[in-house]
mmCIF file of C-alpha atoms and ligand atoms in Angstrom:
data_model
loop_
_atom_site.group_PDB
_atom_site.id
_atom_site.type_symbol
_atom_site.label_atom_id
_atom_site.label_comp_id
_atom_site.label_asym_id
_atom_site.label_seq_id
_atom_site.Cartn_x
_atom_site.Cartn_y
_atom_site.Cartn_z
ATOM 1 C CA MET A 323 0.512 2.330 -23.053
ATOM 2 C CA PHE A 324 -3.619 3.459 -23.007
ATOM 3 C CA SER A 325 -5.170 6.349 -21.001
ATOM 4 C CA LYS A 326 -8.904 5.123 -19.656
ATOM 5 C CA GLU A 327 -11.361 8.485 -19.931
ATOM 6 C CA ILE A 328 -13.360 7.634 -17.261
ATOM 7 C CA ARG A 329 -15.638 10.815 -17.569
ATOM 8 C CA LYS A 330 -15.096 13.516 -19.816
ATOM 9 C CA GLY A 331 -11.800 15.298 -18.894
ATOM 10 C CA ILE A 332 -10.903 13.159 -16.804
ATOM 11 C CA TYR A 333 -8.694 9.419 -17.331
ATOM 12 C CA TRP A 334 -6.627 6.929 -15.806
ATOM 13 C CA VAL A 335 -3.302 7.236 -16.410
ATOM 14 C CA GLY A 336 -1.696 4.976 -14.048
ATOM 15 C CA ALA A 337 0.596 2.742 -14.288
ATOM 16 C CA THR A 338 0.240 -1.162 -13.772
ATOM 17 C CA ASP A 339 2.471 -3.678 -11.735
ATOM 18 C CA TRP A 340 1.609 -7.151 -13.237
ATOM 19 C CA GLU A 341 5.230 -8.696 -11.506
ATOM 20 C CA ILE A 342 5.001 -7.612 -8.059
ATOM 21 C CA ARG A 343 4.459 -10.269 -5.572
ATOM 22 C CA ASN A 344 5.608 -8.779 -2.462
ATOM 23 C CA PHE A 345 4.623 -5.339 -2.101
ATOM 24 C CA HIS A 346 6.549 -4.773 1.706
ATOM 25 C CA GLY A 347 6.110 -8.671 3.346
ATOM 26 C CA TYR A 348 2.015 -8.577 1.448
ATOM 27 C CA LEU A 349 2.361 -11.035 -0.536
ATOM 28 C CA THR A 350 0.775 -9.657 -4.058
ATOM 29 C CA GLN A 351 -1.140 -13.197 -5.889
ATOM 30 C CA SER A 352 -2.392 -10.332 -8.141
ATOM 31 C CA GLY A 353 -0.140 -7.694 -8.603
ATOM 32 C CA THR A 354 -1.098 -4.303 -8.702
ATOM 33 C CA SER A 355 -1.525 -1.201 -9.858
ATOM 34 C CA TYR A 356 -0.675 2.825 -8.553
ATOM 35 C CA ASN A 357 -3.396 4.569 -10.280
ATOM 36 C CA ALA A 358 -3.233 8.374 -11.289
ATOM 37 C CA TYR A 359 -5.504 10.595 -12.699
ATOM 38 C CA LEU A 360 -5.486 13.333 -14.966
ATOM 39 C CA ILE A 361 -8.470 16.343 -14.869
ATOM 40 C CA VAL A 362 -7.944 18.347 -17.904
ATOM 41 C CA ASP A 363 -10.145 21.656 -17.337
ATOM 42 C CA GLU A 364 -8.800 25.495 -17.366
ATOM 43 C CA LYS A 365 -5.797 24.307 -14.973
ATOM 44 C CA ILE A 366 -4.604 20.425 -15.820
ATOM 45 C CA VAL A 367 -4.312 18.463 -12.055
ATOM 46 C CA LEU A 368 -2.277 15.345 -11.527
ATOM 47 C CA VAL A 369 -4.195 13.616 -8.729
ATOM 48 C CA ASP A 370 -1.400 11.578 -7.553
ATOM 49 C CA THR A 371 1.937 10.228 -9.276
ATOM 50 C CA VAL A 372 3.090 6.216 -9.792
ATOM 51 C CA LYS A 373 5.838 4.289 -8.177
ATOM 52 C CA ALA A 374 8.962 5.279 -9.561
ATOM 53 C CA GLU A 375 10.197 2.273 -12.091
ATOM 54 C CA LEU A 376 7.369 2.584 -13.745
ATOM 55 C CA CYS A 377 6.939 6.121 -14.230
ATOM 56 C CA GLU A 378 7.461 5.579 -18.119
ATOM 57 C CA GLN A 379 4.383 4.699 -18.132
ATOM 58 C CA MET A 380 1.942 7.445 -16.500
ATOM 59 C CA ILE A 381 4.448 9.597 -18.471
ATOM 60 C CA GLU A 382 2.921 8.319 -21.985
ATOM 61 C CA ARG A 383 -0.314 8.484 -21.330
ATOM 62 C CA ILE A 384 -0.165 11.331 -19.860
ATOM 63 C CA THR A 385 1.552 12.510 -23.384
ATOM 64 C CA ARG A 386 -1.143 11.038 -25.171
ATOM 65 C CA ILE A 387 -3.951 13.196 -23.699
ATOM 66 C CA ILE A 388 -2.399 16.755 -23.407
ATOM 67 C CA ASP A 389 2.212 17.763 -23.849
ATOM 68 C CA PRO A 390 2.783 17.086 -19.838
ATOM 69 C CA SER A 391 4.791 21.022 -19.665
ATOM 70 C CA LYS A 392 0.936 21.786 -19.136
ATOM 71 C CA ILE A 393 0.442 19.923 -16.189
ATOM 72 C CA ASP A 394 -0.225 22.805 -13.723
ATOM 73 C CA TYR A 395 -1.113 21.029 -9.772
ATOM 74 C CA ILE A 396 0.221 17.786 -8.878
ATOM 75 C CA LEU A 397 -1.652 16.725 -6.252
ATOM 76 C CA SER A 398 0.227 14.999 -3.608
ATOM 77 C CA ASN A 399 -3.478 12.930 -1.429
ATOM 78 C CA HIS A 400 0.003 10.453 0.032
ATOM 79 C CA VAL A 401 3.558 10.743 0.969
ATOM 80 C CA GLU A 402 4.374 6.778 0.536
ATOM 81 C CA MET A 403 6.390 6.521 -2.147
ATOM 82 C CA ASP A 404 4.242 4.059 -4.049
ATOM 83 C CA HIS A 405 2.037 7.560 -4.885
ATOM 84 C CA SER A 406 5.014 10.404 -4.496
ATOM 85 C CA GLY A 407 7.623 8.811 -6.444
ATOM 86 C CA SER A 408 7.400 9.874 -9.436
ATOM 87 C CA ILE A 409 6.906 13.831 -9.342
ATOM 88 C CA GLY A 410 10.187 14.764 -8.971
ATOM 89 C CA LYS A 411 9.853 13.033 -12.509
ATOM 90 C CA VAL A 412 6.492 14.934 -13.624
ATOM 91 C CA LEU A 413 8.756 18.630 -12.433
ATOM 92 C CA GLU A 414 11.410 18.056 -14.806
ATOM 93 C CA LEU A 415 8.967 17.821 -17.742
ATOM 94 C CA ALA A 416 6.936 20.416 -15.908
ATOM 95 C CA PRO A 417 8.382 22.727 -14.406
ATOM 96 C CA ASN A 418 6.181 25.583 -13.198
ATOM 97 C CA ALA A 419 3.551 22.774 -11.743
ATOM 98 C CA GLU A 420 3.057 23.246 -7.593
ATOM 99 C CA ILE A 421 2.098 20.447 -5.503
ATOM 100 C CA VAL A 422 -0.706 20.718 -3.658
ATOM 101 C CA THR A 423 -1.178 18.942 -0.480
ATOM 102 C CA ASN A 424 -1.409 19.183 2.749
ATOM 103 C CA PRO A 425 0.936 20.507 5.883
ATOM 104 C CA GLN A 426 1.667 16.617 6.223
ATOM 105 C CA GLY A 427 2.279 15.903 3.030
ATOM 106 C CA VAL A 428 4.526 19.044 2.573
ATOM 107 C CA GLN A 429 6.682 17.669 5.827
ATOM 108 C CA GLY A 430 6.821 14.201 4.434
ATOM 109 C CA LEU A 431 7.636 14.687 0.951
ATOM 110 C CA LYS A 432 10.822 17.284 2.433
ATOM 111 C CA ARG A 433 11.463 13.963 4.271
ATOM 112 C CA HIS A 434 11.706 11.562 1.572
ATOM 113 C CA PHE A 435 13.220 13.829 -0.714
ATOM 114 C CA LYS A 436 14.601 16.009 0.142
ATOM 115 C CA LYS A 437 13.783 19.284 -2.591
ATOM 116 C CA ASP A 438 12.637 22.816 -2.518
ATOM 117 C CA TRP A 439 9.554 22.714 -4.156
ATOM 118 C CA LYS A 440 6.001 24.701 -4.575
ATOM 119 C CA PHE A 441 4.308 23.724 -3.103
ATOM 120 C CA LYS A 442 0.194 24.591 -2.272
ATOM 121 C CA VAL A 443 -1.176 23.895 0.868
ATOM 122 C CA VAL A 444 -4.230 22.545 1.787
ATOM 123 C CA LYS A 445 -6.292 21.543 4.404
ATOM 124 C CA SER A 446 -9.637 19.593 5.314
ATOM 125 C CA GLY A 447 -12.951 22.413 4.018
ATOM 126 C CA ASP A 448 -10.348 23.690 1.831
ATOM 127 C CA SER A 449 -10.805 23.973 -2.489
ATOM 128 C CA LEU A 450 -9.336 24.774 -5.679
ATOM 129 C CA GLU A 451 -10.607 25.747 -9.118
ATOM 130 C CA LEU A 452 -9.354 24.727 -11.639
ATOM 131 C CA GLY A 453 -12.311 25.662 -14.126
ATOM 132 C CA LYS A 454 -15.087 24.070 -14.468
ATOM 133 C CA HIS A 455 -14.374 21.552 -11.786
ATOM 134 C CA GLN A 456 -13.462 22.144 -8.396
ATOM 135 C CA LEU A 457 -11.539 19.594 -6.220
ATOM 136 C CA HIS A 458 -11.718 19.717 -2.692
ATOM 137 C CA PHE A 459 -9.857 18.082 0.241
ATOM 138 C CA VAL A 460 -10.776 16.405 2.958
ATOM 139 C CA GLN A 461 -7.852 14.880 5.172
ATOM 140 C CA THR A 462 -8.319 11.351 6.197
ATOM 141 C CA PRO A 463 -4.416 10.767 9.136
ATOM 142 C CA MET A 464 -4.094 7.475 9.108
ATOM 143 C CA VAL A 465 -6.043 6.172 6.259
ATOM 144 C CA HIS A 466 -3.099 5.391 5.365
ATOM 145 C CA TRP A 467 -0.465 8.046 7.231
ATOM 146 C CA PRO A 468 -0.483 10.957 8.790
ATOM 147 C CA ASP A 469 -0.430 13.304 5.824
ATOM 148 C CA SER A 470 -3.254 10.513 3.755
ATOM 149 C CA MET A 471 -6.087 12.623 2.737
ATOM 150 C CA VAL A 472 -8.959 12.214 0.274
ATOM 151 C CA THR A 473 -10.131 14.540 -2.708
ATOM 152 C CA TYR A 474 -14.140 15.157 -4.168
ATOM 153 C CA LEU A 475 -14.876 15.892 -6.964
ATOM 154 C CA PRO A 476 -18.473 17.357 -7.389
ATOM 155 C CA GLY A 477 -20.234 17.492 -9.935
ATOM 156 C CA GLU A 478 -18.329 14.546 -10.902
ATOM 157 C CA ASN A 479 -19.692 13.132 -7.681
ATOM 158 C CA ILE A 480 -15.797 11.502 -7.980
ATOM 159 C CA LEU A 481 -13.823 11.430 -4.449
ATOM 160 C CA PHE A 482 -10.448 9.715 -5.541
ATOM 161 C CA SER A 483 -9.755 8.082 -1.850
ATOM 162 C CA ASN A 484 -5.774 7.350 -1.988
ATOM 163 C CA ASP A 485 -5.102 4.194 -0.099
ATOM 164 C CA ALA A 486 -8.841 3.616 0.933
ATOM 165 C CA PHE A 487 -10.883 1.303 -1.022
ATOM 166 C CA GLY A 488 -7.745 0.212 -3.031
ATOM 167 C CA GLN A 489 -7.068 -3.929 -3.723
ATOM 168 C CA HIS A 490 -3.823 -5.448 -4.951
ATOM 169 C CA ILE A 491 -5.037 -6.447 -8.570
ATOM 170 C CA ALA A 492 -2.952 -6.000 -11.761
ATOM 171 C CA SER A 493 -5.807 -5.046 -14.471
ATOM 172 C CA SER A 494 -6.339 -4.399 -18.068
ATOM 173 C CA GLU A 495 -9.831 -3.643 -16.466
ATOM 174 C CA ARG A 496 -10.411 -0.241 -14.660
ATOM 175 C CA PHE A 497 -13.601 -0.607 -13.588
ATOM 176 C CA ASP A 498 -15.174 -2.874 -10.179
ATOM 177 C CA SER A 499 -17.905 -5.349 -12.320
ATOM 178 C CA GLU A 500 -16.104 -5.395 -15.238
ATOM 179 C CA ILE A 501 -14.024 -8.132 -12.842
ATOM 180 C CA GLY A 502 -16.743 -8.499 -10.627
ATOM 181 C CA TRP A 503 -17.672 -8.641 -7.295
ATOM 182 C CA ASP A 504 -16.364 -11.606 -6.001
ATOM 183 C CA ILE A 505 -12.336 -11.139 -7.165
ATOM 184 C CA VAL A 506 -12.825 -7.240 -6.444
ATOM 185 C CA HIS A 507 -14.150 -7.557 -2.670
ATOM 186 C CA GLN A 508 -12.384 -10.413 -2.235
ATOM 187 C CA GLU A 509 -8.308 -8.830 -2.810
ATOM 188 C CA ALA A 510 -10.075 -5.161 -1.070
ATOM 189 C CA LYS A 511 -11.299 -7.670 2.282
ATOM 190 C CA LYS A 512 -6.930 -8.581 1.653
ATOM 191 C CA TYR A 513 -5.799 -4.631 1.439
ATOM 192 C CA TYR A 514 -8.388 -3.763 4.301
ATOM 193 C CA ALA A 515 -7.175 -6.942 6.408
ATOM 194 C CA ASN A 516 -3.336 -5.749 5.640
ATOM 195 C CA ILE A 517 -2.917 -2.492 5.585
ATOM 196 C CA VAL A 518 -6.464 0.095 7.354
ATOM 197 C CA LEU A 519 -7.275 -2.374 9.811
ATOM 198 C CA PRO A 520 -4.989 -0.514 12.705
ATOM 199 C CA PHE A 521 -6.509 1.815 11.619
ATOM 200 C CA GLY A 522 -9.931 1.076 12.680
ATOM 201 C CA ASN A 523 -11.103 4.380 14.265
ATOM 202 C CA GLN A 524 -9.324 6.752 11.919
ATOM 203 C CA VAL A 525 -11.651 4.786 8.959
ATOM 204 C CA LYS A 526 -15.079 5.552 11.313
ATOM 205 C CA LYS A 527 -14.026 9.531 11.649
ATOM 206 C CA ALA A 528 -13.254 9.740 7.436
ATOM 207 C CA LEU A 529 -16.583 7.562 6.465
ATOM 208 C CA ASP A 530 -18.389 10.007 8.676
ATOM 209 C CA SER A 531 -16.660 13.390 6.980
ATOM 210 C CA LEU A 532 -17.782 11.173 3.262
ATOM 211 C CA SER A 533 -21.438 10.563 4.319
ATOM 212 C CA SER A 534 -22.781 13.557 3.307
ATOM 213 C CA LEU A 535 -21.135 13.269 -0.332
ATOM 214 C CA ASP A 536 -23.026 12.046 -3.532
ATOM 215 C CA ILE A 537 -20.271 9.601 -4.535
ATOM 216 C CA ASP A 538 -20.818 8.147 -8.142
ATOM 217 C CA LEU A 539 -17.611 6.856 -8.787
ATOM 218 C CA ILE A 540 -14.587 5.983 -6.262
ATOM 219 C CA CYS A 541 -11.214 6.235 -6.959
ATOM 220 C CA PRO A 542 -8.708 4.143 -5.377
ATOM 221 C CA SER A 543 -4.548 4.324 -5.396
ATOM 222 C CA HIS A 544 -4.823 0.811 -6.498
ATOM 223 C CA GLY A 545 -6.495 -1.900 -8.393
ATOM 224 C CA LEU A 546 -9.970 -0.936 -9.408
ATOM 225 C CA ILE A 547 -12.711 2.159 -9.609
ATOM 226 C CA TRP A 548 -15.812 1.360 -7.306
ATOM 227 C CA LYS A 549 -19.019 2.358 -9.949
ATOM 228 C CA ASP A 550 -21.692 -0.594 -8.984
ATOM 229 C CA TYR A 551 -20.755 -1.690 -5.748
ATOM 230 C CA ILE A 552 -20.031 1.543 -4.033
ATOM 231 C CA PRO A 553 -22.768 0.595 -1.780
ATOM 232 C CA GLN A 554 -21.258 -2.618 -0.824
ATOM 233 C CA ILE A 555 -18.495 -1.843 -0.474
ATOM 234 C CA ILE A 556 -18.686 1.440 1.907
ATOM 235 C CA SER A 557 -21.009 -1.040 3.728
ATOM 236 C CA GLU A 558 -18.382 -3.464 4.179
ATOM 237 C CA TYR A 559 -16.122 -0.273 5.554
ATOM 238 C CA CYS A 560 -18.262 0.780 7.922
ATOM 239 C CA ARG A 561 -18.404 -3.407 9.366
ATOM 240 C CA TRP A 562 -14.491 -3.602 9.314
ATOM 241 C CA SER A 563 -13.829 -0.338 10.849
ATOM 242 C CA ASP A 564 -16.480 -1.670 14.173
ATOM 243 C CA ASN A 565 -14.645 -5.375 13.804
ATOM 244 C CA GLU A 566 -16.910 -7.385 12.951
ATOM 245 C CA ALA A 567 -16.078 -10.437 11.998
ATOM 246 C CA ASP A 568 -18.537 -13.624 10.669
ATOM 247 C CA ASP A 569 -19.548 -16.239 12.977
ATOM 248 C CA ARG A 570 -17.114 -18.510 11.484
ATOM 249 C CA ALA A 571 -13.362 -19.306 12.974
ATOM 250 C CA VAL A 572 -9.874 -20.046 11.602
ATOM 251 C CA ILE A 573 -7.171 -22.165 12.801
ATOM 252 C CA VAL A 574 -3.940 -20.982 12.361
ATOM 253 C CA TYR A 575 -0.649 -23.339 13.552
ATOM 254 C CA ASP A 576 3.033 -24.782 12.745
ATOM 255 C CA THR A 577 3.597 -28.406 14.332
ATOM 256 C CA MET A 578 6.496 -30.316 15.226
ATOM 257 C CA TRP A 579 6.143 -34.044 14.733
ATOM 258 C CA LYS A 580 2.068 -33.335 13.789
ATOM 259 C CA SER A 581 0.659 -33.495 17.664
ATOM 260 C CA THR A 582 -0.122 -29.783 17.057
ATOM 261 C CA LYS A 583 -1.734 -30.567 14.179
ATOM 262 C CA LYS A 584 -3.515 -33.472 15.687
ATOM 263 C CA MET A 585 -4.972 -30.679 18.354
ATOM 264 C CA ALA A 586 -5.877 -28.487 15.317
ATOM 265 C CA ASN A 587 -7.605 -31.304 13.260
ATOM 266 C CA GLU A 588 -10.116 -31.384 16.477
ATOM 267 C CA PHE A 589 -10.201 -28.609 17.030
ATOM 268 C CA CYS A 590 -11.620 -28.036 13.626
ATOM 269 C CA TYR A 591 -14.157 -31.162 13.873
ATOM 270 C CA GLY A 592 -15.659 -29.400 17.089
ATOM 271 C CA LEU A 593 -16.106 -26.423 15.310
ATOM 272 C CA LYS A 594 -17.835 -28.173 12.451
ATOM 273 C CA GLU A 595 -19.621 -30.632 14.201
ATOM 274 C CA ALA A 596 -21.943 -26.914 16.258
ATOM 275 C CA GLY A 597 -22.115 -25.825 12.694
ATOM 276 C CA ILE A 598 -19.905 -23.432 13.287
ATOM 277 C CA HIS A 599 -17.778 -22.591 9.442
ATOM 278 C CA VAL A 600 -14.048 -22.922 10.186
ATOM 279 C CA VAL A 601 -10.742 -23.141 7.561
ATOM 280 C CA MET A 602 -7.092 -24.430 8.999
ATOM 281 C CA ARG A 603 -3.899 -22.847 7.951
ATOM 282 C CA ASP A 604 -0.614 -24.496 8.285
ATOM 283 C CA LEU A 605 1.644 -21.209 8.864
ATOM 284 C CA LYS A 606 4.596 -23.828 6.831
ATOM 285 C CA SER A 607 2.408 -23.595 3.282
ATOM 286 C CA ASN A 608 0.450 -20.303 3.744
ATOM 287 C CA ASP A 609 1.217 -16.441 4.436
ATOM 288 C CA ILE A 610 0.445 -14.679 7.045
ATOM 289 C CA SER A 611 -1.202 -12.338 5.049
ATOM 290 C CA ASP A 612 -3.811 -14.326 3.278
ATOM 291 C CA VAL A 613 -3.563 -16.159 7.397
ATOM 292 C CA MET A 614 -4.972 -12.315 7.815
ATOM 293 C CA THR A 615 -8.499 -12.168 5.480
ATOM 294 C CA ASP A 616 -9.208 -15.484 7.489
ATOM 295 C CA VAL A 617 -8.750 -13.101 10.548
ATOM 296 C CA LEU A 618 -10.380 -10.450 9.372
ATOM 297 C CA ASN A 619 -13.883 -12.295 8.999
ATOM 298 C CA SER A 620 -13.353 -14.844 11.831
ATOM 299 C CA LYS A 621 -14.805 -14.227 14.933
ATOM 300 C CA CYS A 622 -12.838 -17.165 16.799
ATOM 301 C CA ILE A 623 -9.364 -17.161 16.414
ATOM 302 C CA ILE A 624 -7.472 -20.418 17.526
ATOM 303 C CA VAL A 625 -3.571 -20.422 17.573
ATOM 304 C CA GLY A 626 -0.619 -23.403 17.995
ATOM 305 C CA SER A 627 1.808 -23.703 18.482
ATOM 306 C CA PRO A 628 4.440 -26.585 20.206
ATOM 307 C CA THR A 629 7.562 -25.361 22.192
ATOM 308 C CA LEU A 630 10.994 -24.955 20.484
ATOM 309 C CA ASN A 631 13.743 -24.009 23.097
ATOM 310 C CA ASN A 632 11.633 -22.258 25.752
ATOM 311 C CA ASN A 633 9.441 -20.506 22.908
ATOM 312 C CA MET A 634 7.098 -20.896 19.740
ATOM 313 C CA LEU A 635 7.696 -21.510 16.387
ATOM 314 C CA PRO A 636 9.362 -19.230 14.316
ATOM 315 C CA THR A 637 6.544 -19.172 12.388
ATOM 316 C CA VAL A 638 4.385 -18.222 15.011
ATOM 317 C CA GLY A 639 5.711 -15.910 16.408
ATOM 318 C CA ALA A 640 5.748 -13.670 12.175
ATOM 319 C CA PHE A 641 2.443 -14.162 12.306
ATOM 320 C CA LEU A 642 1.889 -13.132 16.306
ATOM 321 C CA THR A 643 3.793 -9.748 15.674
ATOM 322 C CA TYR A 644 2.402 -9.077 12.879
ATOM 323 C CA LEU A 645 -1.646 -9.681 14.207
ATOM 324 C CA LYS A 646 -0.668 -7.477 17.289
ATOM 325 C CA GLY A 647 0.563 -4.625 14.748
ATOM 326 C CA LEU A 648 -2.793 -5.315 12.944
ATOM 327 C CA ASN A 649 -4.704 -5.234 16.404
ATOM 328 C CA PRO A 650 -7.779 -7.643 14.983
ATOM 329 C CA GLN A 651 -10.493 -6.591 18.383
ATOM 330 C CA LYS A 652 -13.501 -8.182 19.607
ATOM 331 C CA ARG A 653 -12.590 -11.477 19.002
ATOM 332 C CA ILE A 654 -12.458 -14.702 20.877
ATOM 333 C CA GLY A 655 -9.414 -16.413 21.006
ATOM 334 C CA VAL A 656 -8.192 -20.449 22.235
ATOM 335 C CA ALA A 657 -3.966 -21.333 22.316
ATOM 336 C CA PHE A 658 -2.526 -24.334 22.088
ATOM 337 C CA GLY A 659 -0.497 -26.874 21.648
ATOM 338 C CA SER A 660 1.683 -29.427 22.229
ATOM 339 C CA TYR A 661 5.206 -29.717 24.350
ATOM 340 C CA GLY A 662 7.490 -32.269 25.710
ATOM 341 C CA TRP A 663 8.638 -30.498 28.947
ATOM 342 C CA GLY A 664 8.122 -26.696 29.019
ATOM 343 C CA GLY A 665 5.522 -25.797 26.979
ATOM 344 C CA GLN A 666 5.846 -21.944 27.432
ATOM 345 C CA SER A 667 4.735 -21.415 24.078
ATOM 346 C CA ILE A 668 1.308 -22.101 24.804
ATOM 347 C CA GLY A 669 1.262 -19.459 27.032
ATOM 348 C CA GLN A 670 2.763 -16.584 25.346
ATOM 349 C CA ILE A 671 0.383 -17.174 22.507
ATOM 350 C CA GLU A 672 -2.030 -16.216 25.277
ATOM 351 C CA ASP A 673 -0.250 -13.635 25.812
ATOM 352 C CA VAL A 674 -0.342 -11.601 22.943
ATOM 353 C CA MET A 675 -4.186 -12.513 22.830
ATOM 354 C CA LYS A 676 -4.418 -10.801 26.298
ATOM 355 C CA GLU A 677 -2.800 -7.532 24.747
ATOM 356 C CA LEU A 678 -5.436 -8.001 22.252
ATOM 357 C CA LYS A 679 -8.085 -8.066 24.993
ATOM 358 C CA TRP A 680 -9.677 -10.441 23.375
ATOM 359 C CA GLU A 681 -12.156 -12.922 25.376
ATOM 360 C CA LEU A 682 -10.312 -16.120 26.416
ATOM 361 C CA PRO A 683 -13.326 -18.213 27.510
ATOM 362 C CA PHE A 684 -11.144 -21.481 27.754
ATOM 363 C CA GLU A 685 -8.356 -22.253 29.330
ATOM 364 C CA ILE A 686 -4.856 -22.776 27.557
ATOM 365 C CA VAL A 687 -4.520 -26.356 25.706
ATOM 366 C CA LYS A 688 -1.171 -28.339 26.548
ATOM 367 C CA MET A 689 -0.468 -31.486 25.627
ATOM 368 C CA LYS A 690 2.746 -33.472 26.734
ATOM 369 C CA TYR A 691 4.277 -35.134 23.401
ATOM 370 C CA VAL A 692 1.515 -36.486 21.646
ATOM 371 C CA PRO A 693 -1.962 -36.634 22.317
ATOM 372 C CA ASP A 694 -3.682 -40.545 22.598
ATOM 373 C CA ASP A 695 -6.913 -40.623 21.343
ATOM 374 C CA GLU A 696 -8.927 -39.818 25.105
ATOM 375 C CA GLU A 697 -7.498 -36.094 24.772
ATOM 376 C CA LEU A 698 -8.065 -35.521 21.491
ATOM 377 C CA LEU A 699 -11.491 -36.282 22.442
ATOM 378 C CA LYS A 700 -11.275 -33.568 25.316
ATOM 379 C CA ILE A 701 -10.253 -31.228 22.548
ATOM 380 C CA ARG A 702 -13.127 -31.496 20.105
ATOM 381 C CA GLU A 703 -16.122 -30.732 22.837
ATOM 382 C CA ILE A 704 -13.579 -27.517 23.669
ATOM 383 C CA GLY A 705 -14.234 -27.066 20.038
ATOM 384 C CA LYS A 706 -17.761 -28.005 19.816
ATOM 385 C CA SER A 707 -18.376 -25.830 23.236
ATOM 386 C CA LEU A 708 -16.977 -22.398 20.982
ATOM 387 C CA GLY A 709 -19.204 -23.164 18.434
ATOM 388 C CA GLU A 710 -22.093 -23.937 20.935
ATOM 389 C CA LYS A 711 -20.898 -20.511 22.886
ATOM 390 C CA MET A 712 -20.322 -18.059 19.148
ATOM 391 C CA LEU A 713 -23.909 -19.256 18.563
ATOM 392 C CA GLU A 714 -25.246 -18.305 21.505
ATOM 393 C CA ASP A 715 -23.622 -15.529 21.627
ATOM 394 C CA LYS A 716 -25.491 -14.840 17.982
ATOM 395 C CA ARG A 717 -28.618 -15.691 18.657
ATOM 396 C CA GLN A 718 -28.207 -13.303 22.336
ATOM 397 C CA LYS A 719 -26.716 -10.149 19.869
ATOM 398 C CA GLU A 720 -29.747 -10.940 17.838
ATOM 399 C CA LYS A 721 -32.864 -10.700 20.571
HETATM 400 FE FE1 FEO B 711 -0.529 2.824 -1.681
HETATM 401 FE FE2 FEO B 711 0.288 3.756 1.462
HETATM 402 O O1 FEO B 711 0.815 4.089 0.116
#
């Protein structure tokens, strides 16, 4: 188990989770890592820990650098157990270590672990002397939980950002450019879409608080360290937190006897005719966490379901429940589907879009049983008009 010295006396000592494929419902095709960092100064600090099951990896890495009993502080930037799960085991080895966290962190850690640990309570603006280095704390509530905090190390210009700027990637590399922008950006996008998206306003506040800092490294608690693509990822976080999307469309649907699928195809042809990039996401073959990456990218979200027992299909219901929680804003929506007699599903889909306050430029599109050629052509025309509207909106915005 090798650690990685990222700056003199500062090490990555986290754990790589090559096997995980489901992170509380998020499909992690590339695995993940839980990043912990060790700062060796007159005082020794462990910045966050790792998921309990992988604690041995971290301890082995630390042991190759120092005797773990010498750890003075365990910095807990975030209570969630993928980062706090090994605090208890570290304290068994370093019983005199203090846990540095904010008031919400103390509450959360007490509720999780029911232990009477020694806490050093900090808040935004506080700092902690380590010797040559000093830690500065900035609370970033709701990025990702109320206790979330980032820690800045001036001089080295390192931001320990915890969940912010994370990506679920297991890798033997540690820095962004070692695996390249395309991969790290794609995974950062999926991570934002599935974890950070509901907290756009809080992300904006956090970005404001950090804007005056010189940052040479962003060390998140998952995935690769940002070193060569820092301006790019900060610019993406600004766009995503403003709910800015590309002029693209995603068609999300499920189908029973292929009528709804035929309708989805026609929307796709029409949008393409107008010159809009469009992707089709059948919910039988796409995981909703991947579909959310398309939602983050796309200005236009078209959702279809046939009606089954007066309702939408369960796959579409699950997607919409997830979507509602993640709360993407400033989107254009259209609901569609085929039906036999009730046809309630299509209105139910539109109701979710209304709750999200999306723009709904067209009536819901319902077709009884199997659409005929004329009806399919009508859907294609709606798709084309939708695409033309998107391009016109873009022109107006650019004026
Ligand atoms: Fe990676 Fe909110 O925990």
